[in-house]
Every structure is written in structure tokens, then in C-alpha cells.
PDB file of C-alpha atoms in Angstrom:
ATOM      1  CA  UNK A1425      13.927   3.918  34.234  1.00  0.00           C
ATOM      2  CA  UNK A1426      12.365   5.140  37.304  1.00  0.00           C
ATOM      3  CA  UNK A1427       9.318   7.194  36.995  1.00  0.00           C
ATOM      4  CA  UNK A1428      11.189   9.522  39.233  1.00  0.00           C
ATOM      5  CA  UNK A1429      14.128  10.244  41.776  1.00  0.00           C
ATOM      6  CA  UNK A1430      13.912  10.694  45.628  1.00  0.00           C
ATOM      7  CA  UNK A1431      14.424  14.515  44.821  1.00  0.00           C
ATOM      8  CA  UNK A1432      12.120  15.223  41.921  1.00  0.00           C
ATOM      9  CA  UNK A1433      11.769  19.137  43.543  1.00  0.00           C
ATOM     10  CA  UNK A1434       9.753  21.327  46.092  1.00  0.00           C
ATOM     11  CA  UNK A1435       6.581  20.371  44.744  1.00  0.00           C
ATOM     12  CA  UNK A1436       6.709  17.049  46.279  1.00  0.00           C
ATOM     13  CA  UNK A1437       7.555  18.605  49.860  1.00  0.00           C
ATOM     14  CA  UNK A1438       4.406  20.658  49.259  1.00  0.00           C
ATOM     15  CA  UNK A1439       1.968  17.367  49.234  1.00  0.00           C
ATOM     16  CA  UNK A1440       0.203  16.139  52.075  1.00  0.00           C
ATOM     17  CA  UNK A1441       0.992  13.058  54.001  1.00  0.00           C
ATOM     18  CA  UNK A1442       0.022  10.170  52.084  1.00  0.00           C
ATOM     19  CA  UNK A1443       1.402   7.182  53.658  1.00  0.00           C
ATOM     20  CA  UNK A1444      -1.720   5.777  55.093  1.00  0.00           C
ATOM     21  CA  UNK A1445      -3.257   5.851  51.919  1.00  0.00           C
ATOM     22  CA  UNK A1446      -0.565   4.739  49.850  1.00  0.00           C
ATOM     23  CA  UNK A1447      -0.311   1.468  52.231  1.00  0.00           C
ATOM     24  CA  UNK A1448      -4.266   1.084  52.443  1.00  0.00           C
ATOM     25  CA  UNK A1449      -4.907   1.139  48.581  1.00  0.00           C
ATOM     26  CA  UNK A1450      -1.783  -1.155  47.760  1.00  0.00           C
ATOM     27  CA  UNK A1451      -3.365  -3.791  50.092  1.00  0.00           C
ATOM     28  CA  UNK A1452      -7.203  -2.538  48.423  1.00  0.00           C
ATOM     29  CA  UNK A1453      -5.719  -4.341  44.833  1.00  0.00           C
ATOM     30  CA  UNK A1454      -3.995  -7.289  46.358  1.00  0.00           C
ATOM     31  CA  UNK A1455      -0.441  -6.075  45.889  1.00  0.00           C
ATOM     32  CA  UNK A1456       2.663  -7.170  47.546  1.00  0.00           C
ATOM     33  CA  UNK A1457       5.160  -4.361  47.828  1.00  0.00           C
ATOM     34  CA  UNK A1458       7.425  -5.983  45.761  1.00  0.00           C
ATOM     35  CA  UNK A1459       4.780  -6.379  43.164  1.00  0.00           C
ATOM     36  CA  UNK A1460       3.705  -2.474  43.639  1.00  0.00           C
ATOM     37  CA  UNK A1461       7.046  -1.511  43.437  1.00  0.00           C
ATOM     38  CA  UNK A1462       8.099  -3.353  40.554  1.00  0.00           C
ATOM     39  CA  UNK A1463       4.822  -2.118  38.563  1.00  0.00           C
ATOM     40  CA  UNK A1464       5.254   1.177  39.472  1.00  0.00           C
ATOM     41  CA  UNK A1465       9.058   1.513  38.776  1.00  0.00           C
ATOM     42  CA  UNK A1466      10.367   1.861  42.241  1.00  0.00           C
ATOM     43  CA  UNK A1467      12.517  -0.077  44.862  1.00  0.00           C
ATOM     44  CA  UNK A1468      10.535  -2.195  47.248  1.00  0.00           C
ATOM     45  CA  UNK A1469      12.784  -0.256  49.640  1.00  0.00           C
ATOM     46  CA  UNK A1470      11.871   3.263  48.269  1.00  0.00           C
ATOM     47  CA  UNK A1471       7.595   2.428  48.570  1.00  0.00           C
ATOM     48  CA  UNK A1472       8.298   0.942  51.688  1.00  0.00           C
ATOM     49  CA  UNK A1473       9.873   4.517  53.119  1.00  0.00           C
ATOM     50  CA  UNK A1474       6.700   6.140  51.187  1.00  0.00           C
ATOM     51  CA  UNK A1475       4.144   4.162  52.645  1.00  0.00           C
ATOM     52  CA  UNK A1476       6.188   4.341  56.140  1.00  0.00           C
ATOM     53  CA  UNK A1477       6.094   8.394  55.911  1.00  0.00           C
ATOM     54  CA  UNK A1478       9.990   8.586  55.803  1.00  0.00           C
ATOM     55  CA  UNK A1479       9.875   9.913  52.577  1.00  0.00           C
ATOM     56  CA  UNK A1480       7.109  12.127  50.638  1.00  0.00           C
ATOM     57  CA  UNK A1481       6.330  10.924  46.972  1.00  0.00           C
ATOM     58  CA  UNK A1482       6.872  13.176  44.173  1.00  0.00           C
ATOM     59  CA  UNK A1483       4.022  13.989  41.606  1.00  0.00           C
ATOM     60  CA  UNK A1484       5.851  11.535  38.766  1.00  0.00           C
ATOM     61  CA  UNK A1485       5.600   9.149  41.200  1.00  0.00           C
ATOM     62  CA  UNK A1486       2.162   9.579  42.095  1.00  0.00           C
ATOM     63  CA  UNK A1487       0.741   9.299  38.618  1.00  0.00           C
ATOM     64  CA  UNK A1488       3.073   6.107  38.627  1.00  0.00           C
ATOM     65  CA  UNK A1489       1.178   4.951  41.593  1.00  0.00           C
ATOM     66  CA  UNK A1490      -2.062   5.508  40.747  1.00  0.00           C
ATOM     67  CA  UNK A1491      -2.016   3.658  37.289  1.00  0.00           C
ATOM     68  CA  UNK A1492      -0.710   0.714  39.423  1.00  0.00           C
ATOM     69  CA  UNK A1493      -3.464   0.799  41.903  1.00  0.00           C
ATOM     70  CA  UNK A1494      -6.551   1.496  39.194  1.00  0.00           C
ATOM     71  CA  UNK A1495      -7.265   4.707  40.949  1.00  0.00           C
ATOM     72  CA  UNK A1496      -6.775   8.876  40.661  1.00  0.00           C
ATOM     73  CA  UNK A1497      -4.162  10.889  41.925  1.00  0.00           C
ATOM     74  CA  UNK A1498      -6.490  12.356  43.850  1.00  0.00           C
ATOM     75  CA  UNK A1499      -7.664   9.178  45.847  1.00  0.00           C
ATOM     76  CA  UNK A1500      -4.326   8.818  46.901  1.00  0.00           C
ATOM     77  CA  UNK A1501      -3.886  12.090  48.310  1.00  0.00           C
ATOM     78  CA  UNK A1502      -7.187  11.436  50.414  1.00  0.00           C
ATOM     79  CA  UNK A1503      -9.368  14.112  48.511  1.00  0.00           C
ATOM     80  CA  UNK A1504     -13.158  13.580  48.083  1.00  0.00           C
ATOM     81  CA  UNK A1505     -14.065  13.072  44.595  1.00  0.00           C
ATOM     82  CA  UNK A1506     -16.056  15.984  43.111  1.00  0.00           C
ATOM     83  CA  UNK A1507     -19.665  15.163  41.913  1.00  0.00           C
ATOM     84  CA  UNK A1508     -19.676  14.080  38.389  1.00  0.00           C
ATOM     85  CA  UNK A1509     -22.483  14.193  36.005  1.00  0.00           C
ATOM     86  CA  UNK A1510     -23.732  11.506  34.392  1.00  0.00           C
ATOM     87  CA  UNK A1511     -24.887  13.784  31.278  1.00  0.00           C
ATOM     88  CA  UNK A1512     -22.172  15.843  29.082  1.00  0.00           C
ATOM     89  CA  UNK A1513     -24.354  18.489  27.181  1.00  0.00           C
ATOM     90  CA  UNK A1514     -23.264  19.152  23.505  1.00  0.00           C
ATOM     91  CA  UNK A1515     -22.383  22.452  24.100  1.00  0.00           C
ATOM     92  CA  UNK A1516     -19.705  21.852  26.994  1.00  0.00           C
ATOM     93  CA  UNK A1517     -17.721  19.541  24.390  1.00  0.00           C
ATOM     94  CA  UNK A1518     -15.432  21.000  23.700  1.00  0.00           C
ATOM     95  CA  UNK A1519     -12.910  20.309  20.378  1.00  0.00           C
ATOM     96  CA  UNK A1520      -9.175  19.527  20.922  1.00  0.00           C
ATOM     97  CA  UNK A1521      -7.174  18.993  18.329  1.00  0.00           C
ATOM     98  CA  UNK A1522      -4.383  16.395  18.504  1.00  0.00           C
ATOM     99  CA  UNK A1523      -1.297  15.468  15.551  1.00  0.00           C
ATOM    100  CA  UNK A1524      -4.568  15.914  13.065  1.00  0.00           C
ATOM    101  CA  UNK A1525      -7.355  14.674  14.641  1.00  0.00           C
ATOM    102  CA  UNK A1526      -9.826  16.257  17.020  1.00  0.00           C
ATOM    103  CA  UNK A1527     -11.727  14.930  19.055  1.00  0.00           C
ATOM    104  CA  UNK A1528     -14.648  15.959  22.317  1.00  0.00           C
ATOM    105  CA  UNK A1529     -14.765  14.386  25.630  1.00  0.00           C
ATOM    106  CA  UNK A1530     -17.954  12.705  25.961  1.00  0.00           C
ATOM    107  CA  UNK A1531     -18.373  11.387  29.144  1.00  0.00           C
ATOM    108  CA  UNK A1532     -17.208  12.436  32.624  1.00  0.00           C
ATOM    109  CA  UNK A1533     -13.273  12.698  33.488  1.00  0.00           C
ATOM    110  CA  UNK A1534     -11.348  10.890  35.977  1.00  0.00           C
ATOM    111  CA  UNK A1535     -13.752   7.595  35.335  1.00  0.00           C
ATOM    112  CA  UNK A1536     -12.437   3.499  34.293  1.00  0.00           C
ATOM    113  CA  UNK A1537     -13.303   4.557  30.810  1.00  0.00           C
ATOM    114  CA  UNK A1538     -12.647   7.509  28.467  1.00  0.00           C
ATOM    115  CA  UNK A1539     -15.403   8.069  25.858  1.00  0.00           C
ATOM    116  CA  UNK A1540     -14.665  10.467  23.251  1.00  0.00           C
ATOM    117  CA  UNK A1541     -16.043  11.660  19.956  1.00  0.00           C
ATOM    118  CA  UNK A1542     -13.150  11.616  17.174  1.00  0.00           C
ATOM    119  CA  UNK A1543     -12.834  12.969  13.778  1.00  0.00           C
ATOM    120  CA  UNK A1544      -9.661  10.890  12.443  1.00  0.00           C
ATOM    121  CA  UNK A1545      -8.096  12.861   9.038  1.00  0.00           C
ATOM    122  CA  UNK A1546      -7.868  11.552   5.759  1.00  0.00           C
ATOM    123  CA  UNK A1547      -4.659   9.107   6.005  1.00  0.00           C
ATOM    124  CA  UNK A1548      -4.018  10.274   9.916  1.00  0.00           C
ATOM    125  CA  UNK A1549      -1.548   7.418  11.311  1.00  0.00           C
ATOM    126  CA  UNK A1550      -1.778   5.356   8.373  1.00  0.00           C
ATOM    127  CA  UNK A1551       2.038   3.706   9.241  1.00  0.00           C
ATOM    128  CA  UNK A1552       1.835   4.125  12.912  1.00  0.00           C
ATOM    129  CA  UNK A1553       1.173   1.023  14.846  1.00  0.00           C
ATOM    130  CA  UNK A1554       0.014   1.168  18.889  1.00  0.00           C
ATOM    131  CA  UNK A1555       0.369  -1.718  21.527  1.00  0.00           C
ATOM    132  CA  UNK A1556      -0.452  -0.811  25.234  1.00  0.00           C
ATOM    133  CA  UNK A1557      -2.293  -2.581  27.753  1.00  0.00           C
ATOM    134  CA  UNK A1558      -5.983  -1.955  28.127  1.00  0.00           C
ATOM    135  CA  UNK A1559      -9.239  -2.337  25.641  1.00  0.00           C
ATOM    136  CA  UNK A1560     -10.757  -0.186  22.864  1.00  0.00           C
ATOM    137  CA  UNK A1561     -14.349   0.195  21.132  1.00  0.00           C
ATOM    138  CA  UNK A1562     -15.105   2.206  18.458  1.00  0.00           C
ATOM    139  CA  UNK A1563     -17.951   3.048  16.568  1.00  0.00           C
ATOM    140  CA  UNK A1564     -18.018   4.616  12.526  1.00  0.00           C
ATOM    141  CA  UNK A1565     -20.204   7.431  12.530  1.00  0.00           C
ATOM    142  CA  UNK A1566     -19.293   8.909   9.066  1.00  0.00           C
ATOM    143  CA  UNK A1567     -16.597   8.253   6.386  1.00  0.00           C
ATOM    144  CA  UNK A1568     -15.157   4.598   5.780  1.00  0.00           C
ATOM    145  CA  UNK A1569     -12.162   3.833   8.338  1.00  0.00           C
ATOM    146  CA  UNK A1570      -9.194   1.214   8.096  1.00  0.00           C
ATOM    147  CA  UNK A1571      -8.573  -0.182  11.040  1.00  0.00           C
ATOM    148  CA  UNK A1572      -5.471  -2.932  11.222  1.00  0.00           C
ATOM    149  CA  UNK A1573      -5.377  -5.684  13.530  1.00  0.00           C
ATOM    150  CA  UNK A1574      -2.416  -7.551  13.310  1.00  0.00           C
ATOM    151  CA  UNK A1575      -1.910  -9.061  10.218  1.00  0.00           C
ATOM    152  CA  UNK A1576      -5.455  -8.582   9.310  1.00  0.00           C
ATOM    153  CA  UNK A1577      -7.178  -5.152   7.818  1.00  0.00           C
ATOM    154  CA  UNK A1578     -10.830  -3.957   7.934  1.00  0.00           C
ATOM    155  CA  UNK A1579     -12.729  -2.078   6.364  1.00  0.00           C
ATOM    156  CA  UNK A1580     -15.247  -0.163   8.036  1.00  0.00           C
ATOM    157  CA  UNK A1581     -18.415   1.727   6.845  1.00  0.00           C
ATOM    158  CA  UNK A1582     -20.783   3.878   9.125  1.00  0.00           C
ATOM    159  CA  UNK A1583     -22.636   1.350  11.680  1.00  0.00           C
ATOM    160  CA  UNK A1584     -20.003  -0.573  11.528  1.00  0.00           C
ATOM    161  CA  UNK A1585     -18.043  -0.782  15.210  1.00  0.00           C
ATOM    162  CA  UNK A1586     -15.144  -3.147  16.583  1.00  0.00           C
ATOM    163  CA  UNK A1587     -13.698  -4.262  19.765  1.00  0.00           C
ATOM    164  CA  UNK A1588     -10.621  -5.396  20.438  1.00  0.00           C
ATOM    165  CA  UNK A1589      -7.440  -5.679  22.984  1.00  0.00           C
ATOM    166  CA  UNK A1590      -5.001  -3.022  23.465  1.00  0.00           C
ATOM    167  CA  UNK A1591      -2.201  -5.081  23.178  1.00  0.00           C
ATOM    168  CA  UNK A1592      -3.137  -6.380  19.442  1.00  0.00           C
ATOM    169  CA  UNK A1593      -0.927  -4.200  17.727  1.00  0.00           C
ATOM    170  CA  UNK A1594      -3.325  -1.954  15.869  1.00  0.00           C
ATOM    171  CA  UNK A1595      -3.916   0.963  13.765  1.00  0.00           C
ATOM    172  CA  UNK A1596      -6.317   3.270  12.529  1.00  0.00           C
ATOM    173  CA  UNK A1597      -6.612   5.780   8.812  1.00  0.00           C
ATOM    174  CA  UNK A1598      -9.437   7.393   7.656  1.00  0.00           C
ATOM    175  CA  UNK A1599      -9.784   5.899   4.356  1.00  0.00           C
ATOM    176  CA  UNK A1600     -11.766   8.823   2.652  1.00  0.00           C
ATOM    177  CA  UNK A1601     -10.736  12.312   1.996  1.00  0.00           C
ATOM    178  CA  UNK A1602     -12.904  14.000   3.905  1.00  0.00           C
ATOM    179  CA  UNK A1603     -11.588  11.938   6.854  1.00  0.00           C
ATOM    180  CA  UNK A1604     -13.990   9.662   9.364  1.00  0.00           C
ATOM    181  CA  UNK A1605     -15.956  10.581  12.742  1.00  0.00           C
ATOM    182  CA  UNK A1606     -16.506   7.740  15.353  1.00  0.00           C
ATOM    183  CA  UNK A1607     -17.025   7.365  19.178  1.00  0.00           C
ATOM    184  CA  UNK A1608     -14.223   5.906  20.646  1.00  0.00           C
ATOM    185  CA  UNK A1609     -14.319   4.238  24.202  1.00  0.00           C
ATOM    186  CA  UNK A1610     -11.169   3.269  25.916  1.00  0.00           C
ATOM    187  CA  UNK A1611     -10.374   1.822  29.423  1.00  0.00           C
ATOM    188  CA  UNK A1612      -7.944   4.817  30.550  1.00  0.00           C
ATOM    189  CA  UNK A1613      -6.826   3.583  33.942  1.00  0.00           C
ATOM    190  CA  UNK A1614      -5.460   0.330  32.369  1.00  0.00           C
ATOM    191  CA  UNK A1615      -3.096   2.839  30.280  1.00  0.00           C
ATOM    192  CA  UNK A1616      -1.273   5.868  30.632  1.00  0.00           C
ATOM    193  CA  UNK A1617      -3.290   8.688  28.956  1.00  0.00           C
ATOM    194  CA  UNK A1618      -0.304   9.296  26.056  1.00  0.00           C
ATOM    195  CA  UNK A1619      -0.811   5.904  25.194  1.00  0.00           C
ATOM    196  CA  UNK A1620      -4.520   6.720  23.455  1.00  0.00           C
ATOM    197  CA  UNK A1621      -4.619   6.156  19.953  1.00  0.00           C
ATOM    198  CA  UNK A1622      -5.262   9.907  19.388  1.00  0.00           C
ATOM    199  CA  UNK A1623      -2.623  12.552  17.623  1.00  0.00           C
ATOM    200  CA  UNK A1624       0.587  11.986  16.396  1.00  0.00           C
ATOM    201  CA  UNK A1625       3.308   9.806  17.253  1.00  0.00           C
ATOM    202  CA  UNK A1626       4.541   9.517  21.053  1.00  0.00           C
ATOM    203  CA  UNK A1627       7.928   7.721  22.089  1.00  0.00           C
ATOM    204  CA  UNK A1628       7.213   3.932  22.069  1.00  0.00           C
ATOM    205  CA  UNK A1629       5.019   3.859  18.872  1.00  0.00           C
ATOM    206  CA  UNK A1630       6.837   1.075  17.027  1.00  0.00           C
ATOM    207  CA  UNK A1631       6.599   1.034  12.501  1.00  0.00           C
ATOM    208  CA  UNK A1632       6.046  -1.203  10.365  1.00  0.00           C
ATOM    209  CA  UNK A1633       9.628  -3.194   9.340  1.00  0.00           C
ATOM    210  CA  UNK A1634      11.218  -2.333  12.991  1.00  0.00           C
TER     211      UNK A1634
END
């Protein structure tokens, strides 16, 4: 299904011209249209009227676009980056609590990678099994946690980290009561943010005997 319609509402005929852009950052990655349009859920027809003017994208299709291209919503719209710091303080993370876990941002937004800190809860997606593209470290800080690869399970204890590829089919419990705490990198642009392995269960996840 298309990320979106040519008439997704007035909020797309509020955005700026972006066809320049759209056309200069498509041939930035090496992309044919037909290849950016197939990635990104549209008609080669309906990117070429984007990137032509004839038509203004609508935010859906935006986001859409700016997974395919490895870049920010904001890039494509032209706007200067803010200055980020390379230094989050402990006091400006800040705890968010997803399906049971919670977890604090610990490195700058809107970068290749997402580093957060993560309590996971005692048996917190014990039967729910992820595959998306992209890569994942993570790092036991306290509490023992089960991580599933495959067809193979781990064990592990504080120091203990692992590395692996997104589209392993994977999943993670906290194998103690009192739950597990680990830093948790993951290469966000190569994956839509829903498709984290934070919180509950988002359309997509797949089970174990489906």
C-alpha cells in the first residue's frame, strides 16, 4: 500500500517547494526513479510529478522519502540542521516508558544511529519476535537478559554485549524479576522508528508458530 494518496490533506499544500531537493538527493544515493519510487511506495510517474513541482508531497510521503534517501525530513525540505551536541547530560534524559519498558535517549536526535539507555521488564516480549532491516548493539548493564537469535538463545550477564543484523529474527526478555538495564544502539535511518525493538507489539511483529 502506498505510504500515501495524491490528496493526503491541506497540510501538504502548506509545505514549501521541494522539488529541487527531492531530485538532487535521489541522484545524492544513486537512485533511479524507478528504484526511488518503488522503495518508497510510489509510482515512478507520481515522484516524477514531485520532483518536477507538478505536485507537492504530503508529510506520509515525506517520511517515506526520507527513509529511502538515508536522510531527515528536514533535509528534504531544505532546512539547516540545528546544532547538535555531542554531550547528553544525565539530567536532560529523560524516561519514556514504552509497552513496559523505559528507556532515555542518550545521544543526539535526528543522527544514523539511535543510542538509548533501556530498562527491559521481567519477561517484556518474551514471545514476540522482530525482523526489520538495519543493525543492533546492545550492552547488559544489570540483570541477566535472553536474547534469541534465530534458532539459537543466549544468555547474557552484565558485561556481556552482542551485535547482530536486524533482519535475524530476534528477541529480547529480561530473564530476572527485577527486569535488566542495557544501552542499546541501533542504526535508525536504515528502519522506520516503530520498528525499534522497544514497547509492545506493533503491526508486522510476526510469533512464534505463524
Amino acid at each position: 500500500m502506498s505510504p500515501a494518496t495524491p490528496d493526503d490533506g491541506a497540510a501538504a499544500d502548506a509545505l514549501p517547494a521541494v522539488a529541487p531537493q527531492l531530485r538532487e538527493l535521489r541522484r545524492r544515493a544513486a537512485l533511479t526513479l524507478e528504484a526511488a519510487a518503488r522503495a518508497a511506495g510510489l509510482s515512478p510517474a507520481h515522484l516524477s510529478r514531485l520532483e518536477t513541482g507538478q505536485r507537492q508531497p504530503s508529510l506520509p510521503m515525506l517520511l517515506a522519502l526520507a527513509r529511502t534517501y538515508g536522510t531527515t525530513v528536514s533535509e528534504l525540505l531544505g532546512e539547516t540542521p540545528a546544532d547538535r551536541d555531542a554531550v547528553v547530560r544525565a539530567p536532560d534524559m529523560e524516561p519514556t516508558a514504552a509497552g513496559g519498558w523505559t528507556y532515555w535517549q542518550a545521544g543526539s536526535p535526528g543522527r544514523g544511529m539511535q543510542a538509548l539507555r533501556v530498562h527491559v521488564p521481567h519477561g517484556a516480549q518474551g514471545d514476540i519476535v522482530r525482523v526489520h532491516p538495519g543493525e543492533e548493539w546492545l550492552y547488559v548493564l544489570r540483570g541477566r537478559l535472553r536474547l534469541r537469535l534465530g534458532d539459537t538463545s543466549y544468555t547474557l550477564a552484565p558485561g556481556d554485549s552482542a551485535h547482530f543484523d536486524s533482519l535475524t529474527p530476534h528477541r529480547i526478555a529480561a530473564v530476572d524479576h527485577g527486569g535488566a538495564d542495557l544501552l542499546f544502539v541501533h542504526t535508525l535511518l536504515q528502519s522506520p522508528a516503530a520498528a525499534l525493538c522497544l514497547g509492545g507489539p506493533t503491526e508486522g511483529d510476526r510469533h512464534d508458530g505463524t
